[in-house]
PDB file of C-alpha atoms in Angstrom:
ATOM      1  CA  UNK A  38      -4.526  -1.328  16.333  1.00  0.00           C
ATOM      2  CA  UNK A  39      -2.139   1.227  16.420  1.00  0.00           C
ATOM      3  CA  UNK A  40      -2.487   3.224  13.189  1.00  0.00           C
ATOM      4  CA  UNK A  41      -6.281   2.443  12.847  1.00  0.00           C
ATOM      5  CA  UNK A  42      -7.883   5.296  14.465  1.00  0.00           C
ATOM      6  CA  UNK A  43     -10.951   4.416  16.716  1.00  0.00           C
ATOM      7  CA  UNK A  44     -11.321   6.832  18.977  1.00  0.00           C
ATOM      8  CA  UNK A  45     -10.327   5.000  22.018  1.00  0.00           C
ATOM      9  CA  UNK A  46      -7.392   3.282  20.576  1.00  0.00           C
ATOM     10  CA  UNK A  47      -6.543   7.084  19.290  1.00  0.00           C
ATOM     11  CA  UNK A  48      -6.428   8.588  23.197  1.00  0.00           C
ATOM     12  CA  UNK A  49      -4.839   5.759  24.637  1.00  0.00           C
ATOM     13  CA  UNK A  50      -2.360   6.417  21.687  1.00  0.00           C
ATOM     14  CA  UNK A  51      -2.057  10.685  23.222  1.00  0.00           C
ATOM     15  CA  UNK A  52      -1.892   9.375  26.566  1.00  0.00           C
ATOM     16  CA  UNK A  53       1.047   6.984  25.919  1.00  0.00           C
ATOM     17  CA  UNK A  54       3.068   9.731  23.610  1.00  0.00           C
ATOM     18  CA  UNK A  55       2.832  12.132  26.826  1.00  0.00           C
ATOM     19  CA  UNK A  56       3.499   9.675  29.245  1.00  0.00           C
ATOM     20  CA  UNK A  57       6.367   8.845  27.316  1.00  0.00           C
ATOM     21  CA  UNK A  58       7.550  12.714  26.557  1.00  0.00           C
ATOM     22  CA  UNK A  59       7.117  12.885  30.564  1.00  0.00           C
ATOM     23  CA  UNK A  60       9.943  10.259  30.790  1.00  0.00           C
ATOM     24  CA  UNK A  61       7.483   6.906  31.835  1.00  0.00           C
ATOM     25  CA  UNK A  62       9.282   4.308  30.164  1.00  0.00           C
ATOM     26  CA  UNK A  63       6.796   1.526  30.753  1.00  0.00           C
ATOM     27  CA  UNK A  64       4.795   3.106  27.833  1.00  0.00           C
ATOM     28  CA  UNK A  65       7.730   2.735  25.670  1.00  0.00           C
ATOM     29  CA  UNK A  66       6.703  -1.273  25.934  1.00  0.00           C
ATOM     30  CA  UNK A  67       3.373  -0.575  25.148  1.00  0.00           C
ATOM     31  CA  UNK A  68       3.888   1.525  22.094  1.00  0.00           C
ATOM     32  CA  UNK A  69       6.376  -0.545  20.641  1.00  0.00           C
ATOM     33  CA  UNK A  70       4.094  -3.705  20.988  1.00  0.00           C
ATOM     34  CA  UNK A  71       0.959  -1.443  19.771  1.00  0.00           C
ATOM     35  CA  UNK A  72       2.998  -0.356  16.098  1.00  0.00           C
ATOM     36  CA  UNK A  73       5.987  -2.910  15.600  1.00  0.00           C
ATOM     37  CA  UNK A  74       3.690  -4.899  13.119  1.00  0.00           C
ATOM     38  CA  UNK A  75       3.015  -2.024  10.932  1.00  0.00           C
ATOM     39  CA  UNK A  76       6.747  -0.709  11.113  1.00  0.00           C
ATOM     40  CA  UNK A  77       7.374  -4.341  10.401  1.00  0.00           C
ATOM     41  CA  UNK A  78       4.746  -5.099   7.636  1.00  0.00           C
ATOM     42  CA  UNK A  79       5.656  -1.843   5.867  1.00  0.00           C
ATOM     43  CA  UNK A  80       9.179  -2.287   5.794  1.00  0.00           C
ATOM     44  CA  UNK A  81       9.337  -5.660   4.684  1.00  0.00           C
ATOM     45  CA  UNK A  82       6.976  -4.934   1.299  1.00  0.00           C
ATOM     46  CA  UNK A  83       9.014  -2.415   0.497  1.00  0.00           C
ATOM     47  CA  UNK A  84      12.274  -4.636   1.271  1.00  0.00           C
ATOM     48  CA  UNK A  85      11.026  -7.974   0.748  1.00  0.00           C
ATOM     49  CA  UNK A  86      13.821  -8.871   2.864  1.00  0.00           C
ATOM     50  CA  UNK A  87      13.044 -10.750   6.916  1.00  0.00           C
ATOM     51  CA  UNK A  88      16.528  -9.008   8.208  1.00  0.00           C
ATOM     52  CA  UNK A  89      16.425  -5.713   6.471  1.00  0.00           C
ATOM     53  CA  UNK A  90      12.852  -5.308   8.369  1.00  0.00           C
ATOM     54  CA  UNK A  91      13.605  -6.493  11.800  1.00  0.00           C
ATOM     55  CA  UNK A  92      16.714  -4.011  11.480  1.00  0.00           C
ATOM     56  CA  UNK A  93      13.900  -0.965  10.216  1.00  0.00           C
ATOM     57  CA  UNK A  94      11.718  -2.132  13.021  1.00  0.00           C
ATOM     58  CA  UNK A  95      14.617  -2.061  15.634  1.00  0.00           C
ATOM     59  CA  UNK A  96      15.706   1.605  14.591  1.00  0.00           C
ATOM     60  CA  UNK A  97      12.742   2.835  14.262  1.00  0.00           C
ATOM     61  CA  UNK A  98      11.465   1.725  17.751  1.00  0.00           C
ATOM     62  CA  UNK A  99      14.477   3.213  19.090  1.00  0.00           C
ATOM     63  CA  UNK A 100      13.971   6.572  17.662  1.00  0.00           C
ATOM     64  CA  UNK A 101      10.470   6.464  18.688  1.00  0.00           C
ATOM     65  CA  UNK A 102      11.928   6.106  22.519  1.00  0.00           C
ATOM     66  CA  UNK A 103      14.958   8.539  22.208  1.00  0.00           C
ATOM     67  CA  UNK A 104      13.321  11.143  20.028  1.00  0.00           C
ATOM     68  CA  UNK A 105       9.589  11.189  21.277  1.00  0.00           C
ATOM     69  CA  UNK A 106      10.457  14.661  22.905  1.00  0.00           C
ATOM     70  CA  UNK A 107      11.102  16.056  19.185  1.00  0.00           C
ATOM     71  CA  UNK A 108       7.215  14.756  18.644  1.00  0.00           C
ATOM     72  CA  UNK A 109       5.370  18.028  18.665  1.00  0.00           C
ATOM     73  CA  UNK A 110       2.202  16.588  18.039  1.00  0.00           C
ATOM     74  CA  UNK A 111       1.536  18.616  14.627  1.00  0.00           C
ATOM     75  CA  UNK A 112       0.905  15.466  12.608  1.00  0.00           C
ATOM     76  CA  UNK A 113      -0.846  12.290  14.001  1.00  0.00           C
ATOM     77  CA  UNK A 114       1.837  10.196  15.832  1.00  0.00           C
ATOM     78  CA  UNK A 115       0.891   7.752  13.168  1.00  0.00           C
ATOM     79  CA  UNK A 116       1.812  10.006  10.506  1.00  0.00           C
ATOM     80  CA  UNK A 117       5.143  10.458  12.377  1.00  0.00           C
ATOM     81  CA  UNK A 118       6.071   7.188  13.001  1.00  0.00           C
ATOM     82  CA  UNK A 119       5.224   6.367   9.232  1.00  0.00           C
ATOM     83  CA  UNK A 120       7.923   8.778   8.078  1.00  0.00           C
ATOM     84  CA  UNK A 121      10.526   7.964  10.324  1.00  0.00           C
ATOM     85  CA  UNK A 122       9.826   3.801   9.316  1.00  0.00           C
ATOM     86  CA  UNK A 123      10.058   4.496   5.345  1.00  0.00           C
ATOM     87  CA  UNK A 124      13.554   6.983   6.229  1.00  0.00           C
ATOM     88  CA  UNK A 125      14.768   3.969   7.819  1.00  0.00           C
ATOM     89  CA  UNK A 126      13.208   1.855   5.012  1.00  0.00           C
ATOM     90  CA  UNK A 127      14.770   3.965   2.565  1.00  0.00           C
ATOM     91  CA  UNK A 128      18.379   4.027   4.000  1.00  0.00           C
ATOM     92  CA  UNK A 129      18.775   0.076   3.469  1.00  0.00           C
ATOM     93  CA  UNK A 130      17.545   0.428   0.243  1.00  0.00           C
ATOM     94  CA  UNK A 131      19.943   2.668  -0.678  1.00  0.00           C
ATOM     95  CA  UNK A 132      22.597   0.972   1.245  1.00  0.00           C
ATOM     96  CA  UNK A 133      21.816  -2.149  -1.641  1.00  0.00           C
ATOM     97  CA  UNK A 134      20.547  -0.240  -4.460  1.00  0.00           C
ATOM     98  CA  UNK A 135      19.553  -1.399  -7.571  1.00  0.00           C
ATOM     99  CA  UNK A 136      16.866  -0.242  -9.578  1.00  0.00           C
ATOM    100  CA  UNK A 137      14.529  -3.015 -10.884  1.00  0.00           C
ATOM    101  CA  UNK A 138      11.562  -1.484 -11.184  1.00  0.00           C
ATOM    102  CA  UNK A 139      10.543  -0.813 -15.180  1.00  0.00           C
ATOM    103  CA  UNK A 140       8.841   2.301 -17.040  1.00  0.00           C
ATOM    104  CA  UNK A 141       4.911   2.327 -15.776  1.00  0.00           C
ATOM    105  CA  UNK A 142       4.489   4.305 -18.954  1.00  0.00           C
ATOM    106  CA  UNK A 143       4.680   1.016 -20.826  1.00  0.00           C
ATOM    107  CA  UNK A 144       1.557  -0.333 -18.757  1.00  0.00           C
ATOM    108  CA  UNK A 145      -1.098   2.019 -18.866  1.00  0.00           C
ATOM    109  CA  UNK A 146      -3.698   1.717 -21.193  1.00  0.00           C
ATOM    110  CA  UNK A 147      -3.998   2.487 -24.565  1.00  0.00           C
ATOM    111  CA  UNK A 148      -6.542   4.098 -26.910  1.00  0.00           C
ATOM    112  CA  UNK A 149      -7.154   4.828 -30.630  1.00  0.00           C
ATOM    113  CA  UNK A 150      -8.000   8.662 -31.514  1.00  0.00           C
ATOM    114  CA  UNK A 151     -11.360   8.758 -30.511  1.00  0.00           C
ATOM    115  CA  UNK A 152     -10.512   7.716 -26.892  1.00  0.00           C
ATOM    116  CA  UNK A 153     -11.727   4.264 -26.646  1.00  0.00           C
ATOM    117  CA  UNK A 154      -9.886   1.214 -25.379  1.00  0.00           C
ATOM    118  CA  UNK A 155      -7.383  -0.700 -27.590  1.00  0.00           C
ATOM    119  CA  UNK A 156      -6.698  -3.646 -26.042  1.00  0.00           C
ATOM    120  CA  UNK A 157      -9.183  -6.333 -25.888  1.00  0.00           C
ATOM    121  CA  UNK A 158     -10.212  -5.877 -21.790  1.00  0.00           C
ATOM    122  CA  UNK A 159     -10.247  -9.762 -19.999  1.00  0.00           C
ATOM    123  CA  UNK A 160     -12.891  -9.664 -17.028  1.00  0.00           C
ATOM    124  CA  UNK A 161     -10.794 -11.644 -14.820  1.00  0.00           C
ATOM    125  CA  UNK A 162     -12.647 -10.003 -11.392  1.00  0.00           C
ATOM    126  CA  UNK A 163     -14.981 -12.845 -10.715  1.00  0.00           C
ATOM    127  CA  UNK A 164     -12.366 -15.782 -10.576  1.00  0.00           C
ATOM    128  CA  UNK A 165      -9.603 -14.528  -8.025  1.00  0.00           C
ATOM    129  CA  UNK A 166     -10.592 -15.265  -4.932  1.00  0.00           C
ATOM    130  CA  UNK A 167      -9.920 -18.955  -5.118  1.00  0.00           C
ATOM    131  CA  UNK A 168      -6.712 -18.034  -6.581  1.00  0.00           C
ATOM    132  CA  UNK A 169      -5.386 -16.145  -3.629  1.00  0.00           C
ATOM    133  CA  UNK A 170      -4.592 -19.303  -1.973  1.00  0.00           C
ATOM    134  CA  UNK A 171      -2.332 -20.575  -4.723  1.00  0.00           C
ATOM    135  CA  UNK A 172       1.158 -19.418  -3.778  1.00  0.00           C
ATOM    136  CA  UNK A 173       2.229 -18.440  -7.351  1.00  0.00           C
ATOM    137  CA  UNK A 174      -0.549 -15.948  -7.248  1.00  0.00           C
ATOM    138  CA  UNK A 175       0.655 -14.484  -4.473  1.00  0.00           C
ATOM    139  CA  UNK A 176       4.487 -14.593  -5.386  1.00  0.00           C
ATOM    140  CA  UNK A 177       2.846 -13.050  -8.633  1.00  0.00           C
ATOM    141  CA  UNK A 178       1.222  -9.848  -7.344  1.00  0.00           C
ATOM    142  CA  UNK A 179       4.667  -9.287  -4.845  1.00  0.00           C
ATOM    143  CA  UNK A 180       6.589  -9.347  -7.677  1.00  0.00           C
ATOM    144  CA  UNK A 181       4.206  -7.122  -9.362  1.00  0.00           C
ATOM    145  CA  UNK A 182       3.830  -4.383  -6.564  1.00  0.00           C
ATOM    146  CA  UNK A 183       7.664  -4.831  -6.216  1.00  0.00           C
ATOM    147  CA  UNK A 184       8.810  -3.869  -9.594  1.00  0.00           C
ATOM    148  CA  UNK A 185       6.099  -0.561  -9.199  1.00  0.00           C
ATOM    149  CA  UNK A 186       8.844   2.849  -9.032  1.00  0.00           C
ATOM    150  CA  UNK A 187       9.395   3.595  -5.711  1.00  0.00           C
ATOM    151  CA  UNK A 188       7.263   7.125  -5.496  1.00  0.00           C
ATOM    152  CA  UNK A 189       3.607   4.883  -6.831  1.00  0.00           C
ATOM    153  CA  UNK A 190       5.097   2.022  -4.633  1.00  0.00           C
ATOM    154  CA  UNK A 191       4.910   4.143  -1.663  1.00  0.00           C
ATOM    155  CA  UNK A 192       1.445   5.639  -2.490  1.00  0.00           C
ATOM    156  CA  UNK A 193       0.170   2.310  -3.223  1.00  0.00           C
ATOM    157  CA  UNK A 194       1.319   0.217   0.114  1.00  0.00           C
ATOM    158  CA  UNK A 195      -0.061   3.561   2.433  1.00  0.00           C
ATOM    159  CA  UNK A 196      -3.609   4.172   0.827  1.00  0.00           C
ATOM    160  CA  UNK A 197      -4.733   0.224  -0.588  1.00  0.00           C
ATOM    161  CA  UNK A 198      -2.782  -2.020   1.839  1.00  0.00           C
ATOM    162  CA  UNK A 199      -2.615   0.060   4.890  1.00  0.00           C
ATOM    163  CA  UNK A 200      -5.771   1.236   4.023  1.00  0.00           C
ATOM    164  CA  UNK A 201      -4.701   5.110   5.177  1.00  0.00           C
ATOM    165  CA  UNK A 202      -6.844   7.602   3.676  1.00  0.00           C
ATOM    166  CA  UNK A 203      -5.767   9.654   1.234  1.00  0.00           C
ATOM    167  CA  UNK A 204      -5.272  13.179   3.570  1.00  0.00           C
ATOM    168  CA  UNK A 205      -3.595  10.968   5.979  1.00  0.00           C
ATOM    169  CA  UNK A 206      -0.936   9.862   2.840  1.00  0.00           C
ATOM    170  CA  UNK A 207      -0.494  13.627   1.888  1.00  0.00           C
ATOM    171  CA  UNK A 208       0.136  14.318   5.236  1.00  0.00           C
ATOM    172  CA  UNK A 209       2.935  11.851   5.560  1.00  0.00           C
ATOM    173  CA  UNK A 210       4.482  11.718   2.449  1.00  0.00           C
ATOM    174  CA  UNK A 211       4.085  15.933   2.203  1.00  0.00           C
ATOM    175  CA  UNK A 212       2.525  15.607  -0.774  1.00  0.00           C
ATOM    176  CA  UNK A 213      -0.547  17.445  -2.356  1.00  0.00           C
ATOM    177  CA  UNK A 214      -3.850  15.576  -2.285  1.00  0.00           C
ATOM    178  CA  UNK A 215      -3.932  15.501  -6.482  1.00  0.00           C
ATOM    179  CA  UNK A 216      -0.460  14.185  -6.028  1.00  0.00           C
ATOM    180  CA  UNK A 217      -1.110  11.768  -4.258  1.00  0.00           C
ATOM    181  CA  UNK A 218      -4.575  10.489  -6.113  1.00  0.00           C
ATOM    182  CA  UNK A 219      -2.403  10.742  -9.367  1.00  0.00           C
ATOM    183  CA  UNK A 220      -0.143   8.272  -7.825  1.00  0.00           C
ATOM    184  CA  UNK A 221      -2.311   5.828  -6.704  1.00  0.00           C
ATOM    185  CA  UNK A 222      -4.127   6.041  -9.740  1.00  0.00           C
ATOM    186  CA  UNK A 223      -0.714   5.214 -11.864  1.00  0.00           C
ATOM    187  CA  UNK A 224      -0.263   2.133  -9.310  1.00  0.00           C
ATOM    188  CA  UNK A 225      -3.529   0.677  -9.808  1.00  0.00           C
ATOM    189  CA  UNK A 226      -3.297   1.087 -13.813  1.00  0.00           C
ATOM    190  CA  UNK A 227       0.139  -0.368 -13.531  1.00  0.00           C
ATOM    191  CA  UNK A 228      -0.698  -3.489 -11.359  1.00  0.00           C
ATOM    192  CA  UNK A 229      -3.767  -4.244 -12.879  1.00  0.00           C
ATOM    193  CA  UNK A 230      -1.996  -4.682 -16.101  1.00  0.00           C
ATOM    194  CA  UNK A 231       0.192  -6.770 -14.434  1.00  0.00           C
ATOM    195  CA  UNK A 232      -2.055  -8.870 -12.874  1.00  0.00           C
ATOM    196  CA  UNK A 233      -3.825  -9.448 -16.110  1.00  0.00           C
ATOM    197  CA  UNK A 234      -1.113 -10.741 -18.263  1.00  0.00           C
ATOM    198  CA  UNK A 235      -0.588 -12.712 -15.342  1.00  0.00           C
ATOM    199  CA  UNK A 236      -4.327 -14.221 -15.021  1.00  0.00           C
ATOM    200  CA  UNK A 237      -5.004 -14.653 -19.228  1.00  0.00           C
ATOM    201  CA  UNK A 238      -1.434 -16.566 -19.186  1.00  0.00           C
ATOM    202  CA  UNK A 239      -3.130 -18.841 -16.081  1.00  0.00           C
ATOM    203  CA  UNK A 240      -6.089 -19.594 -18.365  1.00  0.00           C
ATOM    204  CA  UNK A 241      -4.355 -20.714 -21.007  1.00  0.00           C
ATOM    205  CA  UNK A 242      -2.397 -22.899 -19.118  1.00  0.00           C
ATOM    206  CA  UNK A 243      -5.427 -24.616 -17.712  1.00  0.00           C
ATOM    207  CA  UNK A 244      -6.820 -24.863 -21.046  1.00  0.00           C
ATOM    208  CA  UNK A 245      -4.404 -26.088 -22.747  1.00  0.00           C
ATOM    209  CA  UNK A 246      -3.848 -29.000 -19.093  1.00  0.00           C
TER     210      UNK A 246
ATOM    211  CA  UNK B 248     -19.975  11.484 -25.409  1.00  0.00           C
ATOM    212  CA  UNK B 249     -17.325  10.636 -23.067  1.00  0.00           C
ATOM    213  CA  UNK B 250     -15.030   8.402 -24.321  1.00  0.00           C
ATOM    214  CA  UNK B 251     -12.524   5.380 -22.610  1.00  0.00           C
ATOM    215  CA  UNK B 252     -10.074   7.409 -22.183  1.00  0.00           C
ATOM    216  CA  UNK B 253     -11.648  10.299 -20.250  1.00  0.00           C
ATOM    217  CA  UNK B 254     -13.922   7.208 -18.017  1.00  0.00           C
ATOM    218  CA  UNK B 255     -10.553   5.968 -16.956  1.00  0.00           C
ATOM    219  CA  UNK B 256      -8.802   9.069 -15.872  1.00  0.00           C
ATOM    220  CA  UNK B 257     -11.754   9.413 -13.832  1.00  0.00           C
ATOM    221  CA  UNK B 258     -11.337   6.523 -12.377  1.00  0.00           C
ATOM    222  CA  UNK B 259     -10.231   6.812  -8.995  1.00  0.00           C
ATOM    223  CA  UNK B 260     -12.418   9.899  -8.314  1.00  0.00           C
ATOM    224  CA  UNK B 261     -15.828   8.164  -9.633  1.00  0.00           C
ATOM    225  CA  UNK B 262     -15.140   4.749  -7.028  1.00  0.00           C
ATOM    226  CA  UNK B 263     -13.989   7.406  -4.529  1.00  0.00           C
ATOM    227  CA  UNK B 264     -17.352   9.155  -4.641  1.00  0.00           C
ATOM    228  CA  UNK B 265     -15.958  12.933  -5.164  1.00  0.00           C
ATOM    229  CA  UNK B 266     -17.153  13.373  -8.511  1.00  0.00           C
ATOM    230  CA  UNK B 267     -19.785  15.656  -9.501  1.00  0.00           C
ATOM    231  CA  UNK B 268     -23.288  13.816 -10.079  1.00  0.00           C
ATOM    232  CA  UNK B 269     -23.533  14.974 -13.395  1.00  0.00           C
ATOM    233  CA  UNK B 270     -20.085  13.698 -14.191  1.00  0.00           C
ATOM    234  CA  UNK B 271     -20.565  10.667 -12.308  1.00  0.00           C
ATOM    235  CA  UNK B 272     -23.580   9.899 -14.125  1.00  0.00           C
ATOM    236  CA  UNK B 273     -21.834  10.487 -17.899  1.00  0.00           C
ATOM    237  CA  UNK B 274     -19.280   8.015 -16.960  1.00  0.00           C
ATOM    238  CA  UNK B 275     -22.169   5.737 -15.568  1.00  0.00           C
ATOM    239  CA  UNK B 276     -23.782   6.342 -19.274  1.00  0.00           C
ATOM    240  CA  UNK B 277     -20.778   5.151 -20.623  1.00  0.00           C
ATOM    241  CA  UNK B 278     -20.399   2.080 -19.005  1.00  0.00           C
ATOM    242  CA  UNK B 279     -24.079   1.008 -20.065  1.00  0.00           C
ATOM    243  CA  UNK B 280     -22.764   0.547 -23.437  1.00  0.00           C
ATOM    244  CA  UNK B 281     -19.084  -0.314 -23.133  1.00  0.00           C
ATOM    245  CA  UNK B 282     -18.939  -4.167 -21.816  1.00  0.00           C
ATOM    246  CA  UNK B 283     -14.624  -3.012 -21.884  1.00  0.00           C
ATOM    247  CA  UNK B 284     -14.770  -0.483 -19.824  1.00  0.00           C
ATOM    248  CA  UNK B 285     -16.809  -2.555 -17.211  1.00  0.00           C
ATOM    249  CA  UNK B 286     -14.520  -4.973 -17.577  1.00  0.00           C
ATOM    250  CA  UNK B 287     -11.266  -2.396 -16.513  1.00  0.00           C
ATOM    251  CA  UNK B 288     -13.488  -1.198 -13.514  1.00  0.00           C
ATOM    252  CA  UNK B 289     -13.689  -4.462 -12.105  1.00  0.00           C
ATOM    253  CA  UNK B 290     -10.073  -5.693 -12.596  1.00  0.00           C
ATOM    254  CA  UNK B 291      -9.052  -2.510 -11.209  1.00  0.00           C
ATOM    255  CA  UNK B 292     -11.205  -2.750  -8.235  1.00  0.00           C
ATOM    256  CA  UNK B 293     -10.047  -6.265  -8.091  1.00  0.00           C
ATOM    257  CA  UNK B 294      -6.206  -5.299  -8.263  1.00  0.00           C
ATOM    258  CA  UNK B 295      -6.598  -3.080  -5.067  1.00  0.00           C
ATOM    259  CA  UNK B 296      -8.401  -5.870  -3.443  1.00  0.00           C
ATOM    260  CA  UNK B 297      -6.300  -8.864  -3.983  1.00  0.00           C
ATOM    261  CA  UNK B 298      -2.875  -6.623  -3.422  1.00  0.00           C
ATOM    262  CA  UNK B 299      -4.550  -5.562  -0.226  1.00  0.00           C
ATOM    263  CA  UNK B 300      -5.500  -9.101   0.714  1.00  0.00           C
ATOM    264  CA  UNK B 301      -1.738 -10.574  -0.605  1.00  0.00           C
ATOM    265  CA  UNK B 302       0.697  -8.194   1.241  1.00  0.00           C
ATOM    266  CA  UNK B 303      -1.759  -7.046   4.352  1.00  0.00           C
ATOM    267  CA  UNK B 304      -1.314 -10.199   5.821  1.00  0.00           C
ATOM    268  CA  UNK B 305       2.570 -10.129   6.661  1.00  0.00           C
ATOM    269  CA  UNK B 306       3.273 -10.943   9.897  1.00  0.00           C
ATOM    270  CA  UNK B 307       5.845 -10.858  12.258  1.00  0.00           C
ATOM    271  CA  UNK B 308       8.092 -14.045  12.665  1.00  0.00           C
ATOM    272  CA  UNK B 309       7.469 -15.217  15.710  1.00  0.00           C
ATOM    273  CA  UNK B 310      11.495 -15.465  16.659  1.00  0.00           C
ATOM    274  CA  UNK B 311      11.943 -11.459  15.530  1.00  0.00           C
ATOM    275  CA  UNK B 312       9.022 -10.931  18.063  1.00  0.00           C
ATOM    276  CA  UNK B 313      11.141 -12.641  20.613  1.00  0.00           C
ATOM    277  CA  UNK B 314      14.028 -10.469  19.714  1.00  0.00           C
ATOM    278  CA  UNK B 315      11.739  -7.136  19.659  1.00  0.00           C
ATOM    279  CA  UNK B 316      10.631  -7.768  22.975  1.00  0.00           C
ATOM    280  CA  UNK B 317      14.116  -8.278  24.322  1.00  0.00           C
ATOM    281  CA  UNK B 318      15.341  -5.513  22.667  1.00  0.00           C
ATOM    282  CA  UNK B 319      12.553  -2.846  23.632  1.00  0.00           C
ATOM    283  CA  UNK B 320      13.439  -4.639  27.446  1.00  0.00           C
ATOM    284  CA  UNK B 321      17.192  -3.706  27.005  1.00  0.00           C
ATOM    285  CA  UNK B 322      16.291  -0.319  25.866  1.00  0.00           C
ATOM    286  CA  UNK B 323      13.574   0.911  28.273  1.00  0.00           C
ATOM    287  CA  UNK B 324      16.305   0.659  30.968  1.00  0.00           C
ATOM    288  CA  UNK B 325      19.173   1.430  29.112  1.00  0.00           C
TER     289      UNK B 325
END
């Protein structure tokens, strides 16, 4: 609820924003409990950190309530309430920086001079499922998405995780559509490399049990 | 031909669906004969999946709820 857009779930979204601009508080309650997880959700994977993301969640909620008559309804509310949670996001990163995230260069694929792979290419697709539920998988593919530079990172967490589309991420983000799709694309490369090293070095371990 | 390289820039466009069907069907070509570059396309489409599945599921403690609620309370009359 909240940013996915079915219609009805979209109007009762207008209706709340208006009622809200038109100084009814009670919708402040209702818009709060209708986006808090995805303030919440996106602040902590780009955080990783329970405080720093009930702090985001607090601000942002409050902005939402004394700011909603700077809302001029030119982007989806969605759309605004996504850049005002990564500013917020953004300002407690910087407030702790340190930058651990590593060259994606490094990661992409690699080809000889007629343009075919290098790399001998592991289909580890089929297998994963099961391995979701293993808790070293999952610490595996945070730490992955994690070390991802923070303009992909961003791309990434709005398009595959929140499942936005990709007009809705140039919208937010203000960037161009190719921009964006480049992005992603860089993620994807860079993650799945990750995840691979990650799933042949699994293998041999249970080989080698 | 088209080669590995120019199958994986395309990448994101061909699972996407906006590539022209001529294009589309080149990489398709491709992929007949390239047991690798199957290979990438399904770990990639598996990366997006089992990121999506791994971080999609944070939830909110259920003692920060308490706290949001008190605080959106406090604020709505404040």
């Amino acid at each position: 609820m909240g940013f996915s857009e079915p219609k009805e779930a979209k109007a009762e979204e207008e209706q709340l924003v208006k009622d809200l601009q038109a100084g009814k508080t009670e919708s402040f309650e209702r818009l709060a409990t209708l986006f808090q997880k995805k303030i919440y959700a996106l602040s902590f994977n780009l955080t990783r950190n329970a405080m720093d993301s009930e702090d985001v969640t607090q601000e942002v909620l409050l902005t939402l309530f004394k700011k909603i008559h700077t809302f001029q309804g030119k982007s989806a509310f969605s759309s605004w309430v996504y850049r005002i949670t990564l500013n917020a996001t953004y300002m407690k990163l910087r407030s702790r920086k340190k930058d651990q995230s590593i060259s994606i260069e490094e990661l992409l694929p690699s080809f000889n001079g007629s343009g075919f792979q290098q790399e001998k290419i592991q289909d580890w697709s089929e297998n994963t499922e099961s391995l979701l539920f293993d808790n070293e998988t999952r610490e595996t593919i945070q730490k992955a998405v994690d070390l991802l530079p923070d303009k992909e990172k961003v791309v990434f967490l709005l398009r595959d995780v929140e499942g936005l589309s990709t007009e809705k991420v140039s919208e937010i983000l203000e960037l161009t559509i190719p921009a964006v799709k480049s992005r992603l694309h860089r993620a994807r490369l860079f993650l799945r490399k990750k995840l691979t090293n990650y799933f042949e070095e699994y293998k041999v371990r249970k080989e080698t049990k | 031909m088209i080669c590995c390289k120019e199958c994986l820039e395309l990448l994101h466009d061909y699972l996407e669906g906006t590539l022209k069907p001529e294009t589309s069907d080149s990489l398709e070509e491709h992929f007949e004969d390239c047991p690798p570059c199957i290979a990438f396309v399904n770990t990639y489409k598996s990366t997006s999946h089992l990121c999506k599945t791994t971080l999609s599921s944070t939830e909110i403690p259920e003692i920060v709820k308490e706290r949001l609620k008190e605080f959106v309370e406090k604020n709505k009359s404040g």
